[in-house]
């Protein structure tokens, strides 16, 4: 396959020796098979009644989860198509924070249904075209079915967060976590002409095992996993005036190779005294500015620590740059590149800075009571390390859902109800199309119905009966009916509060369609030699 062989002449080398190429009709079918295996595996973990997967990572750590993004990340797929599906789950997670299982399942079923059409003789490009049209129509259905909410409507936002967290272990605490997340986002969200901007990096989640999730709380400032530098410094400073320093706090080293020659003991004493005077002068200046707390990114010289302590100034050394930036946003302090720049205007304020004992010898530093902080912390507690980590993942998901609603304040009904509306819309649309395209749009509608069908199976309902029942109800105009998986019944999703941000569903549809269309158009895989050697057992039909 690497050579084109002209008649009576030497063959021409086209690809490097060792390169593998998989091509022809079978490539597409193989790729679809891979997507099918991944989608079918992921499908059973969909929804609050979804099954868990147990994964063992390279270091033999065991993870039990039903979170789509986590399963995809840890599964270590080798085939390029499976890796593409991992990528769409990842991007779904990063961009909207939810819908990761759904996106993989939908992409898989779009491909499975495409395979049936290909077997009937329809060209993959025609199917891809039909899928693109379906996507456009489906997005229109979401727009017309969604409802706008006010960003101050806490009750409804909590419902959306709880829907997103309903599949998680710590779901009984979702009310508390949702409230924390709403307050945190409300503080850091910024409004401009372009609408709301929410940068979740301005929320620092600090986890500390011990206590219960209920004891987790919002801190109007920053919590650091740090201690005060010197034992004689104060452990608590009220009405803190804070300086932030991006360089070490010590007596300046002599420039480059300058040397000081000391010949007598007297000179040496003088030298030390001089150094001490410089330190004293520096501390005097800091103290005169009114500083009573210093956070330093680098080290603080022992002598400097000692004199700071004498002036009752609290200092913390080796604070991460990213934390300094957050403290700056929370307190209004300016980050100084050297202490020489210090002036009163650069200081930040906090009601209190305190080192608190968390458990046994564990201490943490709280900068609390900031006025209008533009960055803040959530301190997460929970009985074990595993539980606080899980609570952290839930909190991150909740924060993403709230950010989504700030960016686009529209919600749709979950529990398979929006999917049934989309399928209804697509079937009506298909009737207006001709021949092969019509089949592709119907295939898209069938694929999206896999979501309600799976939610039905997950709670012991017959999926075929569920789909026909839901179709009938949606046809009658009961547009918010879905599956209540908790008690296995058809119910109005709006009234039971199963609500999801419209942009999550839109992202699912766009990403899944894009992946399916991309895979449908691949008819050739070329694997570079070094990769080919490493991945000897990659699936596929090989042809020479
Ligand atoms: P994903 O990773 O795609 O978000 P989940 O496992 O979180 O997958 O399941 C999400 C699906 O579960 C959504 O379709 C959502 O509407 C549905 N869902 C969540 N809570 C409920 C509920 N109480 N009843 C019915 N469906 C629910
Ligand atoms: Mg989810």
XYZ file of C-alpha atoms and ligand atoms in Angstrom:
572
model
C 0.000 0.000 0.000
C 2.937 2.312 0.392
C 3.901 2.068 -3.214
C 2.389 3.182 -6.442
C 3.792 0.844 -9.103
C 3.942 2.326 -12.598
C 4.266 -0.211 -15.415
C 7.835 -1.397 -16.112
C 9.311 1.036 -13.646
C 10.486 0.998 -10.070
C 7.764 1.518 -7.466
C 7.329 5.023 -6.045
C 7.383 5.244 -2.272
C 4.379 7.257 -1.068
C 4.457 6.732 2.679
C 7.320 6.116 5.035
C 8.209 2.484 5.708
C 6.441 1.169 8.783
C 3.435 3.445 8.375
C 0.128 1.651 8.695
C -2.876 2.423 6.627
C -6.401 1.198 7.129
C -8.837 2.087 4.383
C -11.816 1.124 2.321
C -15.430 0.483 3.125
C -14.647 -1.427 6.297
C -12.975 1.530 7.977
C -16.267 3.314 8.504
C -18.018 0.207 9.772
C -15.136 -0.506 12.153
C -15.212 3.039 13.448
C -18.939 2.804 14.006
C -18.442 -0.454 15.859
C -15.996 1.248 18.216
C -18.440 4.126 18.838
C -21.184 1.573 19.462
C -19.182 -0.275 22.099
C -18.307 2.969 23.903
C -21.869 4.369 23.715
C -23.464 1.146 24.916
C -21.081 0.977 27.852
C -21.701 4.589 28.835
C -25.457 4.368 28.348
C -26.132 2.326 31.482
C -24.652 5.025 33.713
C -27.121 7.676 32.519
C -29.375 9.417 35.010
C -29.884 9.324 38.789
C -30.515 5.572 38.638
C -27.527 4.947 36.394
C -25.110 2.136 37.177
C -21.572 2.782 38.400
C -18.369 1.691 36.722
C -15.349 0.486 38.592
C -12.107 1.645 37.073
C -8.581 0.804 38.069
C -5.992 3.331 37.005
C -2.316 2.840 36.216
C -1.338 3.209 39.867
C -3.887 0.583 40.872
C -6.189 3.165 42.442
C -9.798 2.094 42.299
C -12.407 4.625 41.243
C -16.113 3.839 41.364
C -18.183 6.445 39.549
C -21.062 7.059 37.166
C -19.768 10.402 36.035
C -19.406 10.363 32.253
C -16.375 12.616 32.059
C -14.501 10.646 34.727
C -15.248 7.250 33.168
C -14.159 8.440 29.731
C -10.997 9.993 31.135
C -9.929 6.903 33.060
C -10.930 4.256 30.532
C -7.663 4.620 28.551
C -9.105 3.883 25.138
C -6.640 3.210 22.358
C -8.694 3.439 19.202
C -8.726 6.922 17.614
C -12.531 6.965 17.373
C -12.885 6.134 21.077
C -10.352 8.866 21.797
C -12.458 11.317 19.815
C -15.399 10.460 22.020
C -13.238 11.073 25.095
C -12.439 14.491 23.661
C -16.089 15.443 23.186
C -16.905 14.358 26.737
C -14.002 16.475 27.974
C -15.035 19.534 25.996
C -18.637 19.127 27.156
C -17.364 19.051 30.738
C -15.074 22.043 30.366
C -17.466 24.227 28.457
C -20.780 23.601 30.176
C -20.001 21.228 33.060
C -22.755 18.688 32.429
C -24.181 16.328 29.813
C -20.999 14.300 29.387
C -22.665 10.886 29.336
C -25.455 12.125 27.103
C -23.075 13.525 24.491
C -21.186 10.246 24.112
C -24.374 8.161 23.993
C -25.954 10.447 21.404
C -22.857 10.508 19.191
C -22.706 6.693 19.374
C -26.356 6.194 18.461
C -26.209 8.697 15.613
C -23.474 6.471 14.192
C -25.240 3.183 14.952
C -28.338 4.437 13.123
C -26.199 5.738 10.275
C -24.753 2.236 9.842
C -28.251 0.876 9.161
C -28.772 3.495 6.458
C -25.362 2.773 4.921
C -26.297 -0.900 4.706
C -29.401 0.187 2.776
C -27.122 1.876 0.272
C -27.260 5.495 1.424
C -23.985 7.352 1.088
C -22.396 8.542 4.370
C -22.102 12.094 3.034
C -25.866 12.217 2.451
C -26.423 11.041 6.014
C -23.985 13.657 7.313
C -25.917 16.315 5.440
C -29.214 15.073 6.894
C -27.699 15.125 10.394
C -26.551 18.723 9.982
C -30.068 19.751 8.992
C -31.473 17.813 11.925
C -29.142 19.627 14.293
C -30.370 22.986 13.071
C -33.962 21.931 13.566
C -33.251 20.435 17.010
C -31.644 23.692 18.199
C -34.753 25.564 17.051
C -36.897 23.201 19.099
C -34.752 23.904 22.177
C -35.111 27.644 21.625
C -38.864 27.430 21.341
C -39.263 25.033 24.297
C -37.002 26.821 26.741
C -38.079 29.226 29.454
C -36.154 32.239 30.665
C -35.568 32.753 34.343
C -34.391 35.676 36.416
C -30.906 35.302 37.781
C -32.324 36.246 41.179
C -34.722 33.280 41.043
C -32.824 31.203 43.579
C -35.499 28.559 43.932
C -35.427 27.635 40.248
C -31.641 27.748 40.032
C -31.459 25.336 42.964
C -33.725 22.946 41.038
C -31.373 23.025 38.053
C -28.332 22.423 40.264
C -30.103 19.570 42.036
C -31.012 17.956 38.707
C -27.376 18.028 37.738
C -26.252 16.600 41.078
C -29.022 14.026 41.442
C -26.834 11.173 40.245
C -24.076 11.878 42.764
C -23.320 10.163 46.061
C -23.548 13.363 48.033
C -26.909 14.313 46.491
C -28.562 14.528 49.927
C -26.437 17.608 50.534
C -27.189 19.152 47.165
C -29.383 21.872 48.717
C -26.537 23.106 50.872
C -23.960 22.835 48.082
C -26.316 24.596 45.643
C -26.832 27.494 48.069
C -23.101 27.864 48.604
C -22.484 27.824 44.858
C -25.213 30.405 44.148
C -23.839 32.822 46.753
C -20.296 32.341 45.515
C -21.193 33.047 41.887
C -23.379 36.023 42.842
C -20.327 37.646 44.452
C -17.885 37.198 41.620
C -20.166 37.625 38.575
C -19.534 40.820 36.657
C -22.020 42.562 34.457
C -21.035 44.521 31.368
C -22.590 45.517 28.047
C -21.854 42.021 26.722
C -23.871 40.472 29.525
C -22.700 38.492 32.528
C -19.184 37.221 32.862
C -18.456 34.491 35.376
C -14.874 33.370 35.840
C -14.972 30.317 38.080
C -11.222 30.683 38.692
C -12.191 33.424 41.120
C -13.769 30.856 43.389
C -11.182 28.957 45.386
C -12.432 25.643 46.676
C -10.468 24.547 49.726
C -11.143 21.015 50.900
C -10.419 19.748 54.374
C -11.448 16.317 55.544
C -13.175 16.300 58.934
C -16.621 17.430 60.013
C -19.667 17.077 57.804
C -20.577 18.473 54.383
C -23.196 20.602 56.177
C -20.379 22.488 57.860
C -18.981 23.617 54.518
C -19.251 27.340 54.158
C -18.615 30.383 52.071
C -15.768 32.593 53.218
C -15.911 36.220 52.140
C -12.222 36.156 51.425
C -9.629 33.461 50.850
C -8.731 30.334 52.806
C -5.156 29.115 52.508
C -3.657 25.801 53.537
C -0.849 27.738 55.246
C 0.445 28.737 58.649
C 1.829 31.943 60.100
C 5.611 32.106 59.494
C 6.953 32.730 63.022
C 5.742 31.469 66.444
C 5.881 34.977 67.982
C 3.664 36.540 65.356
C -0.025 37.164 66.127
C -2.426 34.328 65.179
C -5.289 36.711 64.690
C -5.379 40.227 63.265
C -8.572 42.248 63.192
C -9.106 45.085 60.701
C -6.270 43.690 58.672
C -4.261 45.942 56.365
C -2.691 43.565 53.926
C 0.432 43.815 51.780
C 1.131 41.314 48.994
C 4.683 40.720 47.886
C 5.932 38.881 44.816
C 9.607 38.740 45.900
C 11.562 37.443 48.906
C 11.521 39.560 52.032
C 15.155 39.842 53.112
C 18.093 42.186 53.110
C 19.158 42.731 49.543
C 22.107 40.633 48.458
C 25.028 42.686 47.121
C 24.828 43.250 43.389
C 26.330 40.415 41.353
C 29.962 39.851 42.282
C 30.493 42.708 44.713
C 32.548 41.606 47.689
C 32.988 43.031 51.103
C 36.379 42.564 52.726
C 36.242 42.430 56.478
C 39.595 42.494 58.213
C 38.877 42.872 61.891
C 36.281 41.515 64.282
C 35.191 45.102 64.796
C 34.443 45.475 61.093
C 32.459 42.270 61.116
C 30.378 43.485 64.033
C 29.829 46.758 62.220
C 28.744 44.842 59.132
C 26.157 42.823 61.087
C 24.905 45.934 62.777
C 24.533 47.624 59.439
C 22.523 44.687 58.124
C 20.337 44.789 61.203
C 19.750 48.488 60.718
C 18.646 47.918 57.158
C 16.174 45.279 58.345
C 14.910 47.572 61.105
C 14.482 50.407 58.639
C 12.524 48.147 56.312
C 10.252 46.948 59.098
C 9.786 50.533 60.278
C 8.629 51.508 56.817
C 6.217 48.566 56.606
C 4.832 49.361 60.019
C 4.506 53.083 59.311
C 2.396 52.289 56.287
C -0.044 50.607 58.649
C 0.563 47.066 57.378
C -0.349 44.365 59.882
C -0.407 41.317 57.568
C 2.019 40.358 54.790
C 1.638 37.562 52.269
C 4.849 36.798 50.487
C 5.267 34.572 47.428
C 8.822 33.658 48.400
C 10.840 33.198 51.535
C 11.010 35.604 54.462
C 14.429 35.931 56.098
C 14.603 34.694 59.732
C 15.792 38.060 60.975
C 13.028 39.857 59.114
C 10.474 37.435 60.603
C 11.795 38.205 64.058
C 11.432 41.974 63.676
C 8.011 41.639 62.040
C 6.906 39.599 65.050
C 8.170 42.322 67.382
C 5.952 44.809 65.575
C 3.014 42.358 65.844
C 2.863 41.977 62.096
C 1.600 38.623 60.830
C 3.467 37.210 57.846
C 2.910 34.170 55.655
C 5.607 32.921 53.318
C 5.636 30.895 50.106
C 2.082 31.709 49.071
C 1.341 30.504 45.534
C 1.167 33.165 42.825
C -2.398 32.139 41.949
C -3.387 32.546 45.610
C -1.749 35.974 45.806
C -3.851 36.985 42.819
C -7.005 35.745 44.502
C -6.154 37.555 47.746
C -5.583 40.653 45.657
C -9.058 40.349 44.117
C -10.659 39.616 47.473
C -9.023 42.362 49.528
C -8.173 44.984 46.922
C -4.434 44.778 47.685
C -1.964 45.462 44.916
C 0.749 42.836 44.322
C 4.129 44.527 44.855
C 7.161 43.356 42.964
C 9.488 44.638 45.719
C 8.865 45.969 49.215
C 10.464 49.293 48.212
C 7.331 50.118 46.217
C 5.118 49.886 49.299
C 2.653 52.706 49.848
C -0.599 53.036 51.789
C -2.695 52.881 48.610
C -1.450 49.382 47.805
C -2.879 47.751 50.887
C -5.911 45.499 50.959
C -8.450 45.168 53.707
C -10.140 42.328 55.555
C -12.158 42.282 58.724
C -10.059 39.467 60.075
C -7.047 37.338 59.203
C -6.723 34.338 61.443
C -4.926 31.036 61.706
C -7.458 28.450 62.818
C -6.997 24.911 63.980
C -9.039 22.515 61.854
C -8.274 19.099 63.248
C -5.413 17.885 65.463
C -2.315 19.714 64.256
C -3.940 20.873 61.009
C -4.090 24.641 60.674
C -5.476 26.888 57.981
C -5.359 30.573 57.386
C -8.581 32.531 56.914
C -8.775 35.948 55.313
C -12.398 36.747 56.017
C -14.939 39.532 56.035
C -13.758 41.304 52.889
C -16.019 44.029 51.597
C -17.270 43.206 48.121
C -14.657 40.498 47.353
C -14.102 39.733 43.646
C -12.606 36.378 44.539
C -13.605 34.173 47.420
C -13.315 30.725 48.935
C -15.600 27.867 49.669
C -14.346 25.724 52.520
C -15.561 22.169 51.962
C -15.773 19.726 54.831
C -16.761 16.061 54.875
C -15.992 13.046 57.002
C -13.365 11.435 54.771
C -10.961 12.450 52.032
C -13.097 10.555 49.439
C -16.266 12.331 50.514
C -14.796 15.828 50.405
C -13.297 15.088 46.992
C -16.679 13.893 45.717
C -18.328 16.962 47.252
C -15.748 19.079 45.455
C -16.609 17.491 42.091
C -20.309 18.123 42.795
C -19.653 21.691 43.773
C -17.695 22.277 40.562
C -20.604 20.842 38.544
C -23.064 23.024 40.455
C -20.936 26.120 39.891
C -20.811 25.335 36.158
C -24.595 25.015 35.960
C -24.997 28.410 37.643
C -22.392 29.971 35.359
C -24.300 28.492 32.381
C -27.473 30.222 33.584
C -25.710 33.563 34.009
C -24.440 33.275 30.428
C -27.810 32.116 29.057
C -30.755 32.217 31.430
C -32.893 29.637 29.665
C -33.915 26.258 31.057
C -35.463 23.173 29.490
C -37.173 20.209 31.112
C -35.055 17.088 31.677
C -36.037 13.493 32.277
C -36.132 12.848 28.526
C -38.833 15.432 27.952
C -36.840 17.887 25.824
C -35.494 14.926 23.846
C -39.074 13.809 23.070
C -39.944 17.349 21.922
C -36.901 17.332 19.635
C -37.795 13.957 18.183
C -41.372 15.141 17.589
C -40.100 18.273 15.855
C -37.695 16.234 13.734
C -40.336 13.740 12.625
C -42.586 16.596 11.486
C -39.626 18.143 9.708
C -38.707 14.817 8.061
C -42.171 14.661 6.501
C -41.331 17.831 4.573
C -38.165 16.313 3.099
C -37.601 13.873 0.318
C -36.190 10.347 0.151
C -32.778 9.748 1.611
C -32.579 12.943 3.644
C -35.872 12.108 5.245
C -34.415 8.804 6.411
C -31.393 10.568 7.911
C -33.563 12.990 9.876
C -35.655 10.092 11.159
C -32.457 8.301 12.162
C -31.473 11.408 14.166
C -34.887 11.399 15.870
C -34.490 7.711 16.735
C -31.036 8.383 18.182
C -32.206 11.155 20.485
C -35.004 8.960 21.821
C -32.331 6.663 23.250
C -32.008 9.150 26.147
C -35.609 8.839 27.439
C -35.560 5.109 26.628
C -32.464 4.637 28.786
C -33.875 6.719 31.644
C -36.939 4.453 31.488
C -34.850 1.252 31.564
C -32.767 2.594 34.427
C -35.811 2.557 36.691
C -37.230 -0.729 35.503
C -39.746 0.550 32.937
C -40.070 -1.072 29.506
C -38.251 1.341 27.173
C -40.393 0.563 24.132
C -43.629 1.141 26.013
C -42.139 4.287 27.539
C -41.208 5.758 24.173
C -44.599 5.057 22.584
C -46.364 6.494 25.634
C -44.185 9.602 25.655
C -44.619 10.071 21.904
C -48.399 9.973 22.301
C -48.364 12.452 25.181
C -46.033 14.880 23.401
C -48.168 14.584 20.262
C -51.102 15.721 22.354
C -49.163 18.781 23.375
C -48.012 17.657 26.836
C -44.611 19.037 26.085
C -43.033 18.788 29.539
C -43.840 15.136 30.258
C -40.835 12.944 30.937
C -39.715 10.002 33.010
C -39.529 10.507 36.744
C -36.826 7.941 37.404
C -37.139 8.163 41.155
C -40.566 6.537 41.206
C -40.717 5.162 37.661
C -43.611 7.254 36.348
C -44.521 9.641 33.571
C -44.664 13.062 35.075
C -44.536 16.754 34.319
C -40.854 17.538 34.673
C -41.501 21.212 35.254
C -43.668 20.579 38.273
C -41.218 18.143 39.855
C -38.359 20.534 39.124
C -36.205 18.406 36.796
C -34.737 21.331 34.894
C -31.518 21.787 32.939
C -29.801 24.778 31.317
C -30.666 25.020 27.620
C -27.008 25.510 26.738
C -26.108 22.108 28.170
C -28.532 20.405 25.792
C -27.488 22.601 22.889
C -23.856 21.769 23.473
C -24.716 18.060 23.635
C -26.456 18.219 20.268
C -23.770 20.260 18.560
C -20.850 18.223 19.864
C -22.464 14.830 19.242
C -23.511 15.762 15.690
C -20.121 17.210 14.911
C -18.383 14.044 16.106
C -20.764 11.746 14.225
C -20.442 13.732 11.005
C -16.654 13.784 11.283
C -16.507 10.025 11.800
C -18.945 9.403 8.921
C -16.610 11.172 6.545
C -13.484 9.192 7.421
C -12.606 6.455 4.954
C -8.887 6.219 5.504
C -6.698 5.996 8.597
C -2.956 6.503 8.293
C -0.917 5.782 11.392
C 2.652 7.146 11.514
C 5.320 4.504 12.042
C 6.347 5.279 15.621
C 2.732 5.329 16.733
C 1.982 2.220 14.691
C 4.728 0.323 16.516
C 3.446 1.365 19.924
C -0.156 0.598 19.150
C 0.386 -2.727 17.485
C -2.992 -4.023 18.517
C -5.115 -1.077 17.346
C -8.292 -2.459 15.864
C -9.102 -2.190 12.207
C -8.766 -3.943 8.891
C -5.292 -3.790 7.603
C -4.595 -3.933 3.937
C -1.359 -3.986 2.114
P -24.820 13.429 31.991
O -23.434 13.016 32.291
O -25.125 13.354 30.537
O -25.228 14.706 32.617
P -26.352 12.106 34.032
O -25.996 10.761 34.528
O -26.055 13.281 34.888
O -25.702 12.256 32.612
O -27.891 12.090 33.699
C -28.517 13.195 33.100
C -29.916 12.848 32.680
O -30.687 12.471 33.803
C -30.577 14.074 32.064
O -31.243 13.687 30.909
C -31.523 14.528 33.163
O -32.653 15.173 32.646
C -31.884 13.221 33.800
N -32.378 13.375 35.176
C -31.756 13.943 36.225
N -32.538 13.899 37.330
C -33.680 13.287 36.967
C -34.892 12.922 37.637
N -35.070 13.172 38.920
N -35.829 12.289 36.923
C -35.640 12.026 35.626
N -34.536 12.322 34.944
C -33.570 12.948 35.593
Mg -25.317 15.225 34.626
